[in-house]
Structures are given as C-alpha cells and as structure tokens.
Amino acid sequence: MTAISGQGRTQENAKAQLTTKLRQALVAVASLTLLAACSDDPKDSARETERPPLNAASPAPNRSAPNTPTSNTSEPNASGPRPVTSSLKPYVNRPITDDIIYFLLPDRFANGDQSNDRGGLAGGPLDHGFDPTHKGFYHGGDLKGLLSKLDYLENMGVTAIWMAPIFKNKPVQGSDPWISAGYHGYWITDFTQIDPHFGTNEDLKALVKAAHSRNIKVIFDIITNHTADVIRYTECHGNDQGTQAPSVKTCAYRSKENYPYNTRGGPDGMAINKGFTGDDVDGQTLANFRKLTDMNYAYTPYVPSAERDVKKPAWLNDIRYYHNRGESTFKGESSLYGDFAGLDDLFTEHPDVVAGFTRIYKNWISEFKIDGFRIDTVRHVNDSFWQQLSPALIAHAKAEGIEEFYIFGEVYDPSPKNLGHFITAAKLPAVLDFGFQSAASDVLVNNKGTDTLKALFEQDHYYTGSKASALTLPTFLGNHDMGRLAMMINRALPDASPKEKLKRVMLGHALMFFSRGVPVIYSGDEQGFTGDGNDQDAREDMFPSKVAIYNDNILLGTDKNTAEDNFDQAHPLYREIKRLSAIYRAHPALRSGMQTEIASSDNPGLYAFTRANKTSTYLVLLNSKTTPIDIDMAQLPRGNWTRIDGTTQDTPGSLNPKLEGLSFAIYRQS
C-alpha cells in the first residue's frame, strides 16, 4: 500500500451499496468526451457535478488504460478531440504558460523545395554542404517543408514552433575526420538573411504568416556568443595564404593574467593599449574601449583574405569585436573568453557588440513579427550583456504589438541554483530547465526514487525567489545535443521490452505536461525516434532518410524506420501527446497553477503533486514502477476528488484505486 501524505478523512463502506444501474452510469460518465466533460470553463460546472466524486461514498469511475500502446493502423483522428488553437488567446498576448512548444531542426524536418538543397552553391559536398547520406551534412529540409506540415503540428496540439537557427551559415567547417556542414545553424556568417539551404526571407515571412493564421507562435534560435570559425592566429595557423584556411587545429587558451591587454604577447612584451582599464563592468564604456586598438595581446589574429568580408553586418568582420584568446576549456575564465570549439568568440563586453546585436535582433522582430527567442550558449557570455539585451528586445517587441514576447536561454547545467543565476542576476526571463531533464531521466531511465523529483521542484525558489517564476521554464526530456529519452532508456535498460520502453517515454511526457513548466517536444519523439547517441546521432530526418546509421535504428511503437516518411498521426506516441495536449488545454490549473509536492519516496513508485489556481485544484499521480500500486485515498488532501484521466482501476472490496505500472492519473477537487 502506498500512502499519500496529507490530511486523512473517514471512509464509509459505500461500495456494496452501488447498484448495477449506478455502475452503468459511472461508465457512461467516464466515456464523455474529454473537453466537454473536464473543462475548467465555468459554463461546464453543471456537467462536472454530474460526475460522481471520488470520496467515501463512491469509487473512481473505471476507465480503460489509455496509456496502453495502440496499433499503428488506427485512423489518424481516432485519438480523441483535436486541440484547436483558435480556442486559445491570440498569439500576440498569450502567456507562454498556455503554450506547447515543438522544437525542430529545419534541415531534418521536411523538404519542400529540392531546388535549394545545395544553397545555390556549386561544386561538391565540401563546397555546398549537401550530402543526404552523411549525418553531419545538409539533408534538404527547409522552410517550405515546415510550412507544408503545419496541419501535422496543429493536430498534435502544438501552439509554438521553435526552430534551430536559420541564419546563413558557413557551409562547411573543420578537417577530416571532423569536417561537417552548418545544417544545424550554429555557424553563422550572415545575421541578416536566411540560409539559402532553408529558403529565402520571403519564405520565412510566408511561414510566420501561415503559423500566425493558425494562432501558432514562431520562436527563433539565436546566437550572440560566437560566429562561424573565420579568424585565424598566426602562432597556430601561419600567415594568411590568401585562401580559405581550414581549421586544422585549435589554439590553446591564453588567459588575461598571462596575456594582459596592455602588453603584446605576454606580460614582458611591448606596452600597448595605453589607458585601457580592462573589460570588467566598470570598464564597459565606449570611452574605455576606444583605447583598445592593438589586438595582438594574446595571439596575432587575422581574417583570411578569402573571407575578409564574409560576415554581415559588416562590423562583424572587425577583429576588435572578438576576444582572440584561443580555445575554451569550458572552465573558469576561458568559459567566457575562449573560442567555443574553434568558433570566433565575440567580445560581448564591448558596447559596440551589445548595440550591434540589439539592432540585429530588433530588426528580425520588426520585419517578421516573431514571438520569441531561444538564446544559445548563454553561460558563455557575461551577465552584463544579457542585462542590456534582454530588456531592450522585450521592450521593442511590445512596441511592435507583441505583448508576450518570450526569451529563454540555454544554460547546460542541471543545478537549479546555477540556472537561477541567469534569471536573478543576468535578468533573462527564463532558461531551459536542464534540472527537470536530469531529474526526469534519473527517475524514468535510472530507476531512482521519486524523491528526486520532489527535491528538484522544492528548489524552484532559486528562480527569483518565488515558485511562480518557475512556471515559465521550458521543460524537456531530451534534445538535439544530449540525445533522446528513448536512447537513454535503450542504453540503461537494454533488456526491457518494447512495450515497457514505450510506456516509459509516455510517462515522461505526462510528467512534462502536467508538472510546472512549459512542455517542449523534440521533433521525432512523437514518432518513436530513438537515436544512437547525442549530437549528430540524435538529429534524424522526419522525411525519408538516406543515413544508414539512422535507418538501422529500431523505433518505438512502430515497425517503420527512418528510411520512410515519419509523419504518422496514428503513431501511439503522436496520439498520446495529442491526448495530453487536450487535457493540458482543457484545464488552466494544469498549465499555470502552483505546484505543491504531496508524496514521493526514495524508491521507484508513487510521485504525487497538486496544481492549483484560484478556482481549481488538481491531483496528479504517477507510478514510476513497472507494477501497479494501490493508492490510499483516505490519505488524500481533504475534499472530494473526481478523476478526469488516467489508468487507476477499482480494487474489488476496497475504495482504494490501483495505479497501473508506468502510468498516471489526474483528479480534480470538487
């Protein structure tokens, strides 16, 4: 027996008093359409009272287990009510807590225009970057392809699309065996136009317009920490040969202590940059930075003549706007000042860089009326940069009529305390919740106790000292960098059955949807993609793939593989996410209500919490064990509870329902 902590109440032996007629009525009530029967809308309160509450006088209705994997042959629209985006507030003033985000890499999603596969470039794959058989090159996905799949996303319940960066990239970088293409979007050379591999600026306008017509938001992935790898150092790469120099090797980081700004090539070198006081906050003024004229303090940087004007806007071609200290070790000072995997690290302490990026991203807001930014590599940029950029962009968006412009940063760290710093100190509105991902993985993959989840959410005070701010954190189960939840399950539990693996992924999505935060679905998860690992191994094509190491993967919930088109609306994970979206949509407290921990343990099993707003309270129960557990309803918080969804079943002779293994249930307090 698993007890739920809380105030007990007296049970009555009413089970035997239920007549066959009442049992039939319960089944009929339980089969009511979810949105009609379970809405938080006051006009539905009369219908709600018709459902027998879960108290000492009546048991929970007996519903079939919706988490049971279903056949792949079902009709696409057989999975319950379609989430209708028109029922939401308009996208321009809809709070992010009402949204369901879908993250995708345009290159890997859908190919709507094969004429742009090579980005308008001649030559072979090492010139234009297109090789659909290579996991590290362009595969042909584009904005027109995404536009053609808006029905697919809307039907699933998606209300916000977050795209990996789509700005023009350096087509190919690196050297064997690490040479690859900029399909992912993080090697930007031109911040003013769309990468030709993805289409044109006009294609983007058409996509945004079409998404907005469906009340779906569009969120850009942006970068300020670095550009593509263009700058070279004489000490490592030799002199300019007049050609595009490959990044044969990286250059060791040279610190500010050993290579100060005021001497050339080390502390014993020739005096330079007279009067420059450094780049600490007090020195981040134009007057001070005008004294930084000689950039040869650590290395002797230069731009190869073949790429001298490759970056746009033009100010990005000036080496004064880069740190030029060599490769980051991702520790200490180098984490802020070093080149990220060889990429040119911007001098974000410089007022001109702050102003330049503010102009760049204001222009994108004005021209395309987008709805938010996800910011890459936030922890590798100084706090003072974010303190200026974020408020400026939000204010500009409001001036453009976008009241709920959403900004969230990527800080690859599972610690709520460390993540909270970038909200409380750096003043970003939100950060990706790597803490949630880590805790969810520990419970669902590593079979740790559900106390892990309780401990996570009890640290929500680190986000501005109030649990309310944690409501806006984007939560996720895996991504294009670390890999998918299904891959983690495959590695940790190789002997688990396909059914168990599928149920674990389903339970993970239920946890993500109904605990606090904004759920983020990673493209392909809804089609049972697994992947072999992280990074390139987790970036499979949704359209028919030609990559051998993708096509040999065993997907969850289907007999298909990635060599086929994978936009199957009958896939059990797609259907489950669609169903979760409908529940999420129907009950505002499950989106924005405050979360209170109710029950957990140091072993796999029950995790229980409530979500409450001013008008409604919900109890969410999850079972991380593979076997059923009995729920002691006598130990629930006071009140009558009516189940609105889940896999609890009546136990003959008892008022305590049984929660199936790897499943969830949701109750509403009457």
XYZ file of C-alpha atoms in Angstrom, residues 61-479:
419
model
C -15.015 5.550 -12.459
C -13.438 2.560 -14.155
C -11.774 3.663 -17.385
C -9.697 1.642 -19.758
C -5.985 2.350 -19.643
C -5.282 4.990 -22.312
C -1.526 4.598 -21.893
C -1.583 1.107 -23.356
C 0.310 1.194 -26.652
C -2.039 1.144 -29.615
C -1.800 -0.246 -33.088
C -0.139 1.759 -35.816
C -3.059 1.067 -38.146
C -5.611 3.307 -36.413
C -7.186 6.239 -38.201
C -5.234 9.496 -37.735
C -8.090 11.283 -35.986
C -9.151 8.415 -33.762
C -7.156 9.592 -30.761
C -9.701 11.885 -29.175
C -10.596 15.541 -29.566
C -8.431 17.703 -31.782
C -6.700 20.508 -29.877
C -7.996 23.665 -31.560
C -5.596 26.599 -31.461
C -8.445 29.015 -32.124
C -9.714 28.286 -28.602
C -6.611 29.962 -27.159
C -5.878 33.602 -26.591
C -4.333 35.334 -29.632
C -0.646 34.534 -30.031
C 0.476 38.154 -29.533
C -0.845 38.332 -25.967
C -0.987 34.659 -24.959
C 1.213 33.839 -21.961
C 3.838 31.208 -22.616
C 2.342 29.046 -19.865
C -0.563 28.347 -22.229
C 1.739 27.002 -24.929
C 3.090 23.649 -26.063
C 6.419 24.069 -27.857
C 7.748 21.859 -30.654
C 11.493 22.067 -31.323
C 12.893 21.127 -34.722
C 15.921 21.468 -36.968
C 14.559 22.741 -40.297
C 17.144 20.730 -42.256
C 15.877 17.478 -40.749
C 12.112 18.138 -40.725
C 10.665 18.330 -44.247
C 11.991 19.074 -47.727
C 9.548 21.313 -49.550
C 11.879 22.657 -52.241
C 14.635 20.476 -53.659
C 15.990 23.380 -55.728
C 17.606 24.885 -52.599
C 19.231 21.683 -51.314
C 22.707 22.959 -52.246
C 22.056 26.503 -51.086
C 22.740 27.920 -54.542
C 26.397 26.859 -54.352
C 28.363 24.966 -56.973
C 30.852 22.143 -56.509
C 30.622 19.070 -54.335
C 29.526 18.374 -50.758
C 32.650 20.017 -49.314
C 31.645 23.209 -51.126
C 27.866 23.404 -50.682
C 27.498 21.080 -47.692
C 24.671 18.927 -49.097
C 25.057 15.179 -48.642
C 21.868 13.420 -47.513
C 23.806 10.212 -46.776
C 26.083 11.875 -44.188
C 24.749 12.604 -40.707
C 26.843 15.767 -40.462
C 25.782 17.461 -43.705
C 22.701 19.192 -45.083
C 19.840 16.822 -45.923
C 17.437 19.181 -47.693
C 14.830 20.216 -45.123
C 13.633 23.801 -45.484
C 11.027 26.404 -44.560
C 8.627 25.382 -47.318
C 8.748 21.865 -45.966
C 7.870 23.092 -42.490
C 5.050 25.184 -43.936
C 3.595 22.064 -45.538
C 3.464 20.274 -42.158
C 1.592 22.841 -40.079
C -1.511 20.623 -40.078
C 0.554 17.821 -38.557
C 1.799 20.080 -35.766
C -1.532 21.761 -35.080
C -3.353 18.440 -34.903
C -0.901 17.265 -32.242
C -1.681 20.306 -30.103
C 1.461 22.348 -30.796
C 0.990 26.088 -30.239
C 4.584 27.315 -30.641
C 7.296 26.243 -33.093
C 10.914 26.702 -32.038
C 13.344 26.356 -34.924
C 17.090 25.794 -34.663
C 18.984 28.793 -36.117
C 18.067 29.573 -39.718
C 20.525 32.415 -40.449
C 23.095 31.989 -43.212
C 25.903 29.666 -42.129
C 29.379 28.826 -43.308
C 28.503 25.777 -45.430
C 31.374 23.532 -44.310
C 33.924 23.736 -41.492
C 36.638 21.610 -39.958
C 39.005 18.988 -41.293
C 38.929 15.208 -41.532
C 37.743 13.330 -39.619
C 35.650 16.124 -38.073
C 34.615 18.026 -41.168
C 30.884 18.725 -41.353
C 28.323 21.229 -42.590
C 26.315 24.025 -40.959
C 22.959 22.239 -41.316
C 22.255 22.844 -37.614
C 22.504 26.634 -37.987
C 25.065 27.453 -35.292
C 27.911 28.614 -37.607
C 26.505 31.961 -38.660
C 28.249 34.296 -41.093
C 25.286 36.467 -42.111
C 22.844 37.551 -39.418
C 20.707 39.461 -41.935
C 19.354 36.666 -44.139
C 18.047 33.130 -44.081
C 20.478 30.387 -45.032
C 19.797 29.664 -48.732
C 19.674 25.957 -47.915
C 16.452 26.713 -45.998
C 14.915 29.187 -48.429
C 14.571 32.955 -48.502
C 13.479 35.734 -46.200
C 10.200 35.745 -48.141
C 9.753 32.038 -47.384
C 10.149 32.867 -43.719
C 7.513 35.592 -43.919
C 5.121 33.116 -45.534
C 5.781 30.569 -42.776
C 5.258 33.056 -39.952
C 2.085 34.376 -41.568
C 0.689 30.866 -42.001
C 1.567 29.865 -38.429
C 0.004 33.024 -37.024
C -3.148 32.411 -39.057
C -3.441 29.184 -37.024
C -2.683 31.026 -33.771
C 0.694 29.262 -33.562
C 3.765 31.167 -32.383
C 7.174 31.090 -34.075
C 10.327 31.211 -31.942
C 13.819 31.774 -33.352
C 17.011 30.233 -32.018
C 19.626 32.996 -31.868
C 23.334 33.286 -31.094
C 25.415 36.120 -29.673
C 28.364 34.239 -28.200
C 30.127 33.395 -31.452
C 30.083 33.380 -35.225
C 31.397 30.812 -37.693
C 35.089 29.911 -37.496
C 36.818 32.512 -39.689
C 39.524 34.235 -37.613
C 42.987 32.640 -37.607
C 46.013 33.133 -35.333
C 49.459 33.412 -36.865
C 51.028 31.495 -33.992
C 48.858 28.438 -34.770
C 47.797 28.666 -38.387
C 50.665 30.506 -40.009
C 50.370 33.586 -42.176
C 47.473 34.396 -44.483
C 47.804 32.313 -47.635
C 45.088 34.250 -49.423
C 42.733 31.270 -49.385
C 40.057 29.983 -47.071
C 42.164 28.356 -44.369
C 40.858 25.116 -42.833
C 40.668 24.885 -39.072
C 43.461 22.332 -38.862
C 43.957 22.761 -35.159
C 42.776 24.866 -32.267
C 44.940 27.230 -30.291
C 45.406 26.882 -26.524
C 43.631 29.423 -24.362
C 45.745 32.398 -23.223
C 44.431 33.981 -20.047
C 44.098 37.638 -19.128
C 46.580 37.160 -16.307
C 49.319 35.699 -18.507
C 48.444 37.750 -21.565
C 47.069 41.097 -20.339
C 45.520 43.633 -22.691
C 48.301 46.186 -22.087
C 51.293 44.189 -23.370
C 51.894 42.333 -26.607
C 52.330 38.557 -26.404
C 52.643 38.333 -22.627
C 53.412 40.465 -19.560
C 57.003 41.117 -20.672
C 56.005 42.251 -24.144
C 55.838 45.731 -25.604
C 53.371 48.081 -23.956
C 50.152 48.536 -25.941
C 46.620 49.881 -25.464
C 47.658 52.688 -23.144
C 44.911 53.710 -20.757
C 42.666 50.713 -21.373
C 41.465 49.657 -17.928
C 40.112 46.222 -18.810
C 36.706 44.784 -19.595
C 35.166 44.495 -16.144
C 31.736 46.081 -15.743
C 33.169 49.484 -14.811
C 35.272 49.450 -17.953
C 32.484 48.548 -20.361
C 32.222 52.027 -21.849
C 32.902 53.312 -25.339
C 35.479 55.745 -23.993
C 37.483 52.919 -22.463
C 37.186 50.556 -25.431
C 38.390 53.233 -27.843
C 41.763 52.778 -26.154
C 41.851 49.085 -27.104
C 43.441 49.486 -30.541
C 46.056 46.729 -30.703
C 44.516 43.236 -30.684
C 47.836 41.327 -30.506
C 47.861 40.960 -26.724
C 47.412 37.160 -26.713
C 47.674 35.978 -30.306
C 48.144 37.704 -33.641
C 44.675 37.350 -35.130
C 43.765 37.870 -38.773
C 40.929 37.162 -41.187
C 41.957 35.171 -44.298
C 41.652 37.403 -47.336
C 39.220 34.978 -48.989
C 36.785 35.535 -46.107
C 37.545 39.156 -45.295
C 34.001 40.352 -45.930
C 32.067 37.138 -45.389
C 30.230 38.252 -42.240
C 27.203 40.519 -42.134
C 26.547 43.098 -40.813
C 29.973 44.393 -41.831
C 31.081 45.289 -38.304
C 31.358 41.569 -37.563
C 34.418 41.379 -39.849
C 36.414 43.597 -37.456
C 38.711 41.546 -35.193
C 38.366 44.222 -32.479
C 34.999 42.709 -31.671
C 36.376 39.282 -30.723
C 38.292 38.042 -27.683
C 41.005 36.312 -29.751
C 42.372 34.308 -26.808
C 42.201 30.782 -28.191
C 40.194 27.675 -27.415
C 37.890 27.478 -24.412
C 38.440 24.720 -21.878
C 34.915 25.455 -20.596
C 36.350 26.122 -17.161
C 36.979 29.371 -15.331
C 37.735 32.466 -17.350
C 38.015 30.586 -20.646
C 34.333 29.680 -20.459
C 33.552 33.348 -21.124
C 36.523 34.399 -23.254
C 37.541 31.283 -25.192
C 36.542 30.103 -28.639
C 33.714 27.554 -28.471
C 35.022 24.561 -30.463
C 37.020 26.925 -32.653
C 34.144 29.345 -33.298
C 35.026 33.052 -33.191
C 34.181 34.249 -29.674
C 32.617 37.706 -29.626
C 33.784 40.463 -27.303
C 30.363 40.810 -25.697
C 31.711 43.195 -23.053
C 32.258 45.767 -25.822
C 29.425 48.346 -26.036
C 29.534 48.195 -29.841
C 28.835 44.453 -29.748
C 25.890 44.957 -27.392
C 24.475 47.672 -29.630
C 25.147 45.667 -32.788
C 23.303 42.559 -31.666
C 20.462 44.632 -30.250
C 19.977 46.161 -33.705
C 20.226 42.790 -35.444
C 17.548 41.109 -33.392
C 15.275 44.138 -33.176
C 15.210 44.093 -36.971
C 14.114 40.459 -37.058
C 11.293 41.237 -34.625
C 10.159 44.228 -36.659
C 10.339 42.586 -40.066
C 8.908 39.154 -39.267
C 6.826 39.752 -36.115
C 8.181 36.607 -34.490
C 7.147 35.643 -30.983
C 10.312 34.832 -29.087
C 13.972 33.922 -28.954
C 15.786 30.926 -27.567
C 19.363 32.075 -26.913
C 22.245 29.662 -27.411
C 25.293 29.242 -25.104
C 24.099 31.784 -22.531
C 26.554 30.758 -19.818
C 29.491 31.632 -22.087
C 28.509 35.324 -22.228
C 28.935 37.938 -19.490
C 25.879 38.797 -17.366
C 26.058 42.494 -18.206
C 25.397 41.694 -21.874
C 22.124 39.933 -21.043
C 21.142 42.659 -18.614
C 21.090 45.057 -21.563
C 19.981 42.880 -24.475
C 17.002 41.071 -22.979
C 15.046 44.120 -21.701
C 15.755 46.009 -24.918
C 14.335 43.228 -27.095
C 11.260 42.717 -24.915
C 10.522 46.451 -24.910
C 10.949 46.573 -28.687
C 8.606 43.629 -29.173
C 5.947 45.325 -27.057
C 6.319 48.450 -29.156
C 5.664 46.217 -32.182
C 2.468 44.913 -30.558
C 3.893 41.596 -29.333
C 2.874 41.718 -25.686
C 4.102 38.269 -24.640
C 7.469 38.049 -26.415
C 9.260 35.090 -24.843
C 13.006 34.839 -24.291
C 14.686 31.810 -22.780
C 18.331 30.887 -22.597
C 20.314 27.683 -22.884
C 22.419 27.053 -19.793
C 23.630 23.459 -19.942
C 23.556 22.774 -16.200
C 21.141 20.666 -14.116
C 21.558 22.736 -10.941
C 18.533 24.977 -10.166
C 20.830 27.245 -8.184
C 23.144 27.743 -11.151
C 20.271 28.060 -13.597
C 18.549 30.571 -11.355
C 21.559 32.867 -11.543
C 20.750 33.690 -15.155
C 17.266 34.827 -14.182
C 18.075 36.641 -10.951
C 21.449 38.150 -11.932
C 21.640 38.103 -15.739
C 17.965 39.113 -15.943
C 16.840 36.658 -18.589
C 13.107 35.887 -18.316
C 13.619 32.105 -18.406
C 16.129 29.329 -19.042
C 15.772 25.817 -20.383
C 15.108 23.545 -17.426
C 18.040 21.153 -17.571
C 17.281 20.362 -13.932
C 13.927 18.887 -14.934
C 15.509 16.864 -17.718
C 18.098 15.443 -15.340
C 15.588 14.529 -12.619
C 13.106 13.023 -15.090
C 15.880 10.942 -16.615
C 17.034 9.746 -13.200
C 13.521 8.520 -12.390
C 12.491 7.135 -15.789
C 15.860 5.821 -17.001
C 17.965 5.135 -13.920
C 15.096 3.951 -11.667
C 15.948 6.383 -8.903
C 13.376 7.189 -6.252
C 10.681 9.763 -6.901
C 12.202 11.889 -4.134
C 14.470 13.065 -6.963
C 11.544 14.937 -8.498
C 10.385 16.330 -5.193
C 13.898 17.634 -4.468
C 14.016 19.326 -7.853
C 10.743 21.211 -7.538
C 11.481 22.234 -3.963
C 14.358 24.306 -5.385
C 12.093 26.452 -7.533
C 12.730 29.358 -5.184
C 16.061 29.889 -6.944
C 14.142 31.396 -9.839
C 13.677 34.961 -8.484
C 12.870 33.652 -5.021
C 9.316 32.717 -5.988
C 7.955 29.439 -7.279
C 5.748 31.374 -9.688
C 8.640 32.238 -11.993
C 9.463 28.553 -12.464
C 6.142 28.201 -14.269
C 7.683 29.776 -17.369
C 10.685 27.439 -17.605
C 10.693 25.288 -20.755
C 10.849 21.637 -19.675
C 12.130 18.865 -21.918
C 13.116 15.179 -21.891
C 15.974 15.215 -24.406
C 17.234 17.271 -27.309
